[in-house]
Each structure stands twice: as C-alpha cells, then as structure tokens.
C-alpha cells in the first residue's frame, strides 16, 4: 500500500500554500484527470533528509517540459515546499510525492491556456514490499503489456499516463499470483518491472537494460555508481528474456522499491546472492548518510 491511513491527518503543499488534507482538493473537470496531462515524482526521506532531492525536482521540471507544461514555480520553491511540508507533517522517514497537472480552464485535446498546478504530499511510508519479501525475493510474472517506443510515448517523462500500462500489468501479475510484473519493451527486450528498474548478475557481472524507452531511475544510477566504486564489472546492454532465466541473481531498484531482490520470474527461481546483498547494504547506508 502506497499510503497508510494516517497520512490523511497531514497537510499538503498546493500552489504555494500548505493546506490541511481535506482542503487539498480539485475540481472533477480538469485536463489532468481526463487527458493525463500530469507528471509526478516519488521521493524518500531518511532521517529528515530527502535522498537526491534536487535530482528529483529537476526530473519533475523536465517531465513537465516534455509534456509542454511550464511549472509556474522555480525549482528552489519546490525544494523549499518539500522541506516545509516534512516539518509541518513532523516526518523523519517519509515518502514524498510532488506533482504537476493541467487545470480545467479549457477542456479538449488541445488546451494550451490551462493553468499548470503543482502540489506536494508527504507521509510516513516504511517499505514497498514487506521486509521478508525483500530479503527472500519477490516473484515477477511476465506481462503481455509492453513498454512503448520513445517515439510512441514520452518515455523519459515520469508522466501519469504511462502508468496506465504499469497498473494493468501489475494487476494481471497479482491476479496470476506474482508480486509484480516484468515488462518487456516493444522489441521484446527486457525492460523493467511495473515501477522499478531491473538488474541481473551473471558470473560476477552486473547487467542492466539500456533505458532508451523507460526511466533511467535515480536509484538505478546510484547503483551503477556504487558498483563502479566497488569495481564490480558493469554492462548496460540489450537483455533478452532467455538471458534473464540464466541469471545468477536478479534485483529491482527504485525510490519506492529501494533494492528488492527477485526470487522468481515466471517458472524460474533465484537465490538472493552476495552481490545483491552487498549493493543493497551499501545503498541502505548511503541513503542514511
Ligand atoms: C516505471 C518506473 N521505472 C523506474 C523507476 C525507478 O526510478 P527512481 O529510481 O528514480 O525512483 C520508477 C520509479 O519512479 C518507475 O515508476
């Protein structure tokens, strides 16, 4: 669950003002809701400090720019909003959701005169998957839904519309008894899970798909930096499904998922190996440092 019930006791930052949860509302007839003109960020704070906060803010602005939306605040305003909200909601470890969307001044596919609205939410949220699952590895089922090409959808934007696919893929995987979905791309190459990047380890080499039609996650980039520091050989490459089934270790990375071991993909089982454990413990130390 992404949002515990007690989050609703907190406040949100909306277009420059901090408002109680129940007052942070919007009209039903807005472009963002009907035409998916909405972008968002998912961030985590550890010990009162948001991990890579500036990078997340930069990505929010870039996601909006890709969708032709000009956020009417400066990046520093969003940085300050996140900090102020953490304080207001009295949070130490938190999940932060910053987002921007088109309002309802115009409805229709073309709506350039709509206002661009921005809000930030922040609440306590311990882990995406329960600890025992993260330790023993989650299961992934391959989805029938594929990641679209970069000229079919704005794949480098964290755009709400793209998550329609992730939700359908994850629902189908859950119904089939898996914890999450593995998504291939439009070419049949391995891409990522419904909401996190994917790594495999084979013969001591860390391998991960080239993010040319899905997000190059901030956690993914952090893991590549950690691996480089530890002299673990890295290959960013095309990964076909058969290479995945032959892997020694598999794990996911994402702000929400953090470093989550994968114990099963379809019928193939994996043990949680030493490289996954080393990268995970280094990441856990880094985010709290
Ligand atoms: C589809 C998808 N891929 C990958 C990621 C990982 O990105 P990050 O590590 O920046 O959180 C996320 C999370 O934002 C995501 O939603």
mmCIF file of C-alpha atoms in Angstrom, residues 28-234:
data_model
loop_
_atom_site.group_PDB
_atom_site.id
_atom_site.type_symbol
_atom_site.label_atom_id
_atom_site.label_comp_id
_atom_site.label_asym_id
_atom_site.label_seq_id
_atom_site.Cartn_x
_atom_site.Cartn_y
_atom_site.Cartn_z
ATOM 1 C CA UNK A 28 -13.509 16.910 -11.394
ATOM 2 C CA UNK A 29 -13.415 18.659 -14.759
ATOM 3 C CA UNK A 30 -9.685 19.206 -15.179
ATOM 4 C CA UNK A 31 -7.425 18.394 -18.105
ATOM 5 C CA UNK A 32 -5.006 16.403 -15.953
ATOM 6 C CA UNK A 33 -7.677 13.895 -14.993
ATOM 7 C CA UNK A 34 -9.302 13.477 -18.420
ATOM 8 C CA UNK A 35 -6.258 13.699 -20.713
ATOM 9 C CA UNK A 36 -3.442 12.518 -18.395
ATOM 10 C CA UNK A 37 -1.609 15.862 -18.534
ATOM 11 C CA UNK A 38 0.058 15.150 -15.210
ATOM 12 C CA UNK A 39 3.629 14.387 -14.144
ATOM 13 C CA UNK A 40 4.902 13.324 -10.747
ATOM 14 C CA UNK A 41 7.859 12.375 -8.588
ATOM 15 C CA UNK A 42 8.274 9.708 -5.908
ATOM 16 C CA UNK A 43 10.968 10.515 -3.359
ATOM 17 C CA UNK A 44 12.081 9.212 0.008
ATOM 18 C CA UNK A 45 13.456 10.980 3.029
ATOM 19 C CA UNK A 46 15.657 9.168 5.525
ATOM 20 C CA UNK A 47 16.473 10.808 8.869
ATOM 21 C CA UNK A 48 14.783 14.051 7.723
ATOM 22 C CA UNK A 49 16.878 14.283 4.532
ATOM 23 C CA UNK A 50 15.350 13.677 1.107
ATOM 24 C CA UNK A 51 17.662 11.415 -0.860
ATOM 25 C CA UNK A 52 18.787 13.147 -4.090
ATOM 26 C CA UNK A 53 16.057 15.763 -3.645
ATOM 27 C CA UNK A 54 17.449 18.185 -6.235
ATOM 28 C CA UNK A 55 17.673 15.427 -8.860
ATOM 29 C CA UNK A 56 14.003 14.571 -8.260
ATOM 30 C CA UNK A 57 12.992 18.226 -8.555
ATOM 31 C CA UNK A 58 14.973 18.556 -11.778
ATOM 32 C CA UNK A 59 13.260 15.450 -13.144
ATOM 33 C CA UNK A 60 9.830 16.871 -12.250
ATOM 34 C CA UNK A 61 10.573 20.028 -14.243
ATOM 35 C CA UNK A 62 11.958 18.004 -17.129
ATOM 36 C CA UNK A 63 8.950 15.638 -17.158
ATOM 37 C CA UNK A 64 6.641 18.672 -17.295
ATOM 38 C CA UNK A 65 8.710 20.277 -20.057
ATOM 39 C CA UNK A 66 8.492 17.112 -22.172
ATOM 40 C CA UNK A 67 4.672 17.348 -21.900
ATOM 41 C CA UNK A 68 4.784 21.059 -22.813
ATOM 42 C CA UNK A 69 3.844 22.189 -19.294
ATOM 43 C CA UNK A 70 5.672 25.143 -17.736
ATOM 44 C CA UNK A 71 5.668 24.846 -13.941
ATOM 45 C CA UNK A 72 4.918 28.343 -12.532
ATOM 46 C CA UNK A 73 7.450 27.994 -9.696
ATOM 47 C CA UNK A 74 11.231 27.835 -9.568
ATOM 48 C CA UNK A 75 12.922 24.539 -8.657
ATOM 49 C CA UNK A 76 14.050 26.144 -5.369
ATOM 50 C CA UNK A 77 10.377 26.799 -4.451
ATOM 51 C CA UNK A 78 9.633 23.085 -4.816
ATOM 52 C CA UNK A 79 12.740 22.206 -2.781
ATOM 53 C CA UNK A 80 11.550 24.576 -0.029
ATOM 54 C CA UNK A 81 7.993 23.223 -0.250
ATOM 55 C CA UNK A 82 9.207 19.673 0.336
ATOM 56 C CA UNK A 83 11.238 20.691 3.384
ATOM 57 C CA UNK A 84 8.429 22.827 4.813
ATOM 58 C CA UNK A 85 5.926 20.017 4.382
ATOM 59 C CA UNK A 86 8.206 17.462 6.052
ATOM 60 C CA UNK A 87 8.418 19.823 9.035
ATOM 61 C CA UNK A 88 4.705 20.581 9.069
ATOM 62 C CA UNK A 89 3.829 16.867 8.981
ATOM 63 C CA UNK A 90 6.529 16.127 11.547
ATOM 64 C CA UNK A 91 8.231 13.481 9.397
ATOM 65 C CA UNK A 92 11.616 11.813 9.785
ATOM 66 C CA UNK A 93 11.395 8.921 7.283
ATOM 67 C CA UNK A 94 8.897 9.724 4.567
ATOM 68 C CA UNK A 95 7.635 9.245 1.054
ATOM 69 C CA UNK A 96 7.277 12.498 -0.890
ATOM 70 C CA UNK A 97 5.004 12.908 -3.897
ATOM 71 C CA UNK A 98 5.469 16.117 -5.923
ATOM 72 C CA UNK A 99 3.229 16.530 -8.987
ATOM 73 C CA UNK A 100 2.030 18.980 -11.607
ATOM 74 C CA UNK A 101 -1.101 18.911 -13.749
ATOM 75 C CA UNK A 102 -3.176 20.958 -16.167
ATOM 76 C CA UNK A 103 -6.282 22.582 -14.720
ATOM 77 C CA UNK A 104 -9.788 22.811 -16.171
ATOM 78 C CA UNK A 105 -9.900 26.279 -17.753
ATOM 79 C CA UNK A 106 -10.079 24.534 -21.148
ATOM 80 C CA UNK A 107 -11.255 21.030 -21.902
ATOM 81 C CA UNK A 108 -10.326 19.265 -25.101
ATOM 82 C CA UNK A 109 -7.275 17.599 -26.531
ATOM 83 C CA UNK A 110 -5.670 20.954 -27.215
ATOM 84 C CA UNK A 111 -5.756 23.103 -24.103
ATOM 85 C CA UNK A 112 -2.714 25.381 -24.091
ATOM 86 C CA UNK A 113 -4.340 28.040 -21.890
ATOM 87 C CA UNK A 114 -4.916 25.749 -18.915
ATOM 88 C CA UNK A 115 -3.209 26.668 -15.643
ATOM 89 C CA UNK A 116 -0.340 24.458 -14.506
ATOM 90 C CA UNK A 117 -0.870 23.446 -10.894
ATOM 91 C CA UNK A 118 1.687 21.966 -8.538
ATOM 92 C CA UNK A 119 1.294 20.093 -5.274
ATOM 93 C CA UNK A 120 3.416 18.112 -2.847
ATOM 94 C CA UNK A 121 2.321 15.401 -0.430
ATOM 95 C CA UNK A 122 4.496 13.752 2.241
ATOM 96 C CA UNK A 123 3.690 10.936 4.600
ATOM 97 C CA UNK A 124 5.322 8.156 6.581
ATOM 98 C CA UNK A 125 5.662 5.020 4.464
ATOM 99 C CA UNK A 126 8.017 2.243 5.537
ATOM 100 C CA UNK A 127 8.566 -0.154 2.580
ATOM 101 C CA UNK A 128 7.016 -1.018 -0.781
ATOM 102 C CA UNK A 129 7.356 -4.752 -0.175
ATOM 103 C CA UNK A 130 7.346 -6.321 3.330
ATOM 104 C CA UNK A 131 10.852 -6.971 4.728
ATOM 105 C CA UNK A 132 10.710 -10.776 4.473
ATOM 106 C CA UNK A 133 9.783 -10.484 0.795
ATOM 107 C CA UNK A 134 12.583 -8.016 0.153
ATOM 108 C CA UNK A 135 15.016 -10.395 1.868
ATOM 109 C CA UNK A 136 13.866 -13.617 0.200
ATOM 110 C CA UNK A 137 12.976 -12.128 -3.143
ATOM 111 C CA UNK A 138 9.691 -11.208 -4.776
ATOM 112 C CA UNK A 139 8.168 -13.006 -7.752
ATOM 113 C CA UNK A 140 7.637 -11.418 -11.175
ATOM 114 C CA UNK A 141 5.319 -12.635 -13.922
ATOM 115 C CA UNK A 142 5.970 -11.512 -17.493
ATOM 116 C CA UNK A 143 3.277 -9.119 -18.665
ATOM 117 C CA UNK A 144 1.524 -9.102 -22.004
ATOM 118 C CA UNK A 145 1.822 -5.274 -21.889
ATOM 119 C CA UNK A 146 4.983 -3.865 -23.396
ATOM 120 C CA UNK A 147 6.863 -0.623 -22.864
ATOM 121 C CA UNK A 148 6.239 1.627 -25.885
ATOM 122 C CA UNK A 149 8.949 3.077 -28.124
ATOM 123 C CA UNK A 150 10.304 6.541 -27.369
ATOM 124 C CA UNK A 151 8.515 7.880 -30.469
ATOM 125 C CA UNK A 152 5.199 6.383 -29.330
ATOM 126 C CA UNK A 153 5.056 7.821 -25.788
ATOM 127 C CA UNK A 154 7.063 10.352 -23.727
ATOM 128 C CA UNK A 155 9.073 7.567 -22.109
ATOM 129 C CA UNK A 156 11.653 9.837 -20.440
ATOM 130 C CA UNK A 157 8.928 11.770 -18.610
ATOM 131 C CA UNK A 158 7.546 10.437 -15.333
ATOM 132 C CA UNK A 159 4.125 11.068 -16.844
ATOM 133 C CA UNK A 160 0.997 9.765 -15.135
ATOM 134 C CA UNK A 161 -0.392 8.468 -18.454
ATOM 135 C CA UNK A 162 2.420 5.926 -18.788
ATOM 136 C CA UNK A 163 1.359 4.304 -15.518
ATOM 137 C CA UNK A 164 -1.876 3.026 -17.077
ATOM 138 C CA UNK A 165 0.282 0.220 -18.514
ATOM 139 C CA UNK A 166 2.078 -0.447 -15.220
ATOM 140 C CA UNK A 167 -1.206 -0.672 -13.324
ATOM 141 C CA UNK A 168 -2.747 -3.104 -15.825
ATOM 142 C CA UNK A 169 0.460 -5.169 -15.853
ATOM 143 C CA UNK A 170 0.712 -5.293 -12.054
ATOM 144 C CA UNK A 171 -2.975 -6.126 -11.583
ATOM 145 C CA UNK A 172 -2.673 -9.048 -14.034
ATOM 146 C CA UNK A 173 0.543 -10.270 -12.351
ATOM 147 C CA UNK A 174 -1.089 -10.107 -8.899
ATOM 148 C CA UNK A 175 -4.144 -11.990 -10.164
ATOM 149 C CA UNK A 176 -1.814 -14.694 -11.543
ATOM 150 C CA UNK A 177 -0.165 -14.997 -8.083
ATOM 151 C CA UNK A 178 3.008 -12.939 -8.674
ATOM 152 C CA UNK A 179 4.088 -9.961 -6.596
ATOM 153 C CA UNK A 180 4.785 -7.746 -9.600
ATOM 154 C CA UNK A 181 5.045 -7.690 -13.378
ATOM 155 C CA UNK A 182 8.136 -7.979 -15.548
ATOM 156 C CA UNK A 183 7.677 -5.796 -18.602
ATOM 157 C CA UNK A 184 9.376 -6.319 -21.944
ATOM 158 C CA UNK A 185 9.661 -3.455 -24.400
ATOM 159 C CA UNK A 186 8.094 -3.105 -27.850
ATOM 160 C CA UNK A 187 11.052 -5.068 -29.329
ATOM 161 C CA UNK A 188 10.716 -7.945 -26.866
ATOM 162 C CA UNK A 189 13.794 -6.867 -24.876
ATOM 163 C CA UNK A 190 13.699 -6.997 -21.064
ATOM 164 C CA UNK A 191 12.741 -3.522 -19.750
ATOM 165 C CA UNK A 192 11.768 -3.220 -16.061
ATOM 166 C CA UNK A 193 9.035 -4.062 -13.552
ATOM 167 C CA UNK A 194 5.825 -2.034 -13.261
ATOM 168 C CA UNK A 195 7.582 0.632 -11.172
ATOM 169 C CA UNK A 196 11.297 -0.149 -10.783
ATOM 170 C CA UNK A 197 14.416 -0.794 -12.869
ATOM 171 C CA UNK A 198 15.900 -4.269 -13.196
ATOM 172 C CA UNK A 199 19.416 -5.658 -12.808
ATOM 173 C CA UNK A 200 20.819 -9.155 -13.245
ATOM 174 C CA UNK A 201 24.135 -10.656 -12.178
ATOM 175 C CA UNK A 202 25.809 -13.367 -14.229
ATOM 176 C CA UNK A 203 29.299 -14.680 -13.418
ATOM 177 C CA UNK A 204 30.000 -11.605 -11.258
ATOM 178 C CA UNK A 205 28.997 -9.090 -13.984
ATOM 179 C CA UNK A 206 26.216 -6.606 -13.199
ATOM 180 C CA UNK A 207 23.956 -6.198 -16.224
ATOM 181 C CA UNK A 208 21.020 -3.873 -16.790
ATOM 182 C CA UNK A 209 18.935 -2.924 -19.832
ATOM 183 C CA UNK A 210 19.672 0.332 -21.700
ATOM 184 C CA UNK A 211 16.963 2.817 -20.600
ATOM 185 C CA UNK A 212 16.011 4.008 -24.092
ATOM 186 C CA UNK A 213 12.246 3.566 -23.640
ATOM 187 C CA UNK A 214 11.781 3.712 -19.867
ATOM 188 C CA UNK A 215 13.034 5.822 -16.964
ATOM 189 C CA UNK A 216 16.737 5.880 -16.190
ATOM 190 C CA UNK A 217 15.891 5.748 -12.480
ATOM 191 C CA UNK A 218 17.785 7.786 -9.918
ATOM 192 C CA UNK A 219 18.224 4.603 -7.856
ATOM 193 C CA UNK A 220 19.464 2.772 -10.972
ATOM 194 C CA UNK A 221 22.099 5.485 -11.491
ATOM 195 C CA UNK A 222 23.067 5.295 -7.803
ATOM 196 C CA UNK A 223 23.542 1.518 -8.003
ATOM 197 C CA UNK A 224 25.731 1.896 -11.098
ATOM 198 C CA UNK A 225 27.878 4.427 -9.183
ATOM 199 C CA UNK A 226 28.155 2.089 -6.177
ATOM 200 C CA UNK A 227 29.093 -0.852 -8.424
ATOM 201 C CA UNK A 228 31.764 1.255 -10.141
ATOM 202 C CA UNK A 229 33.217 2.229 -6.751
ATOM 203 C CA UNK A 230 33.342 -1.410 -5.740
ATOM 204 C CA UNK A 231 34.968 -2.478 -9.013
ATOM 205 C CA UNK A 232 32.040 -4.657 -9.980
ATOM 206 C CA UNK A 233 32.060 -5.009 -13.786
ATOM 207 C CA UNK A 234 29.012 -3.372 -15.407
#
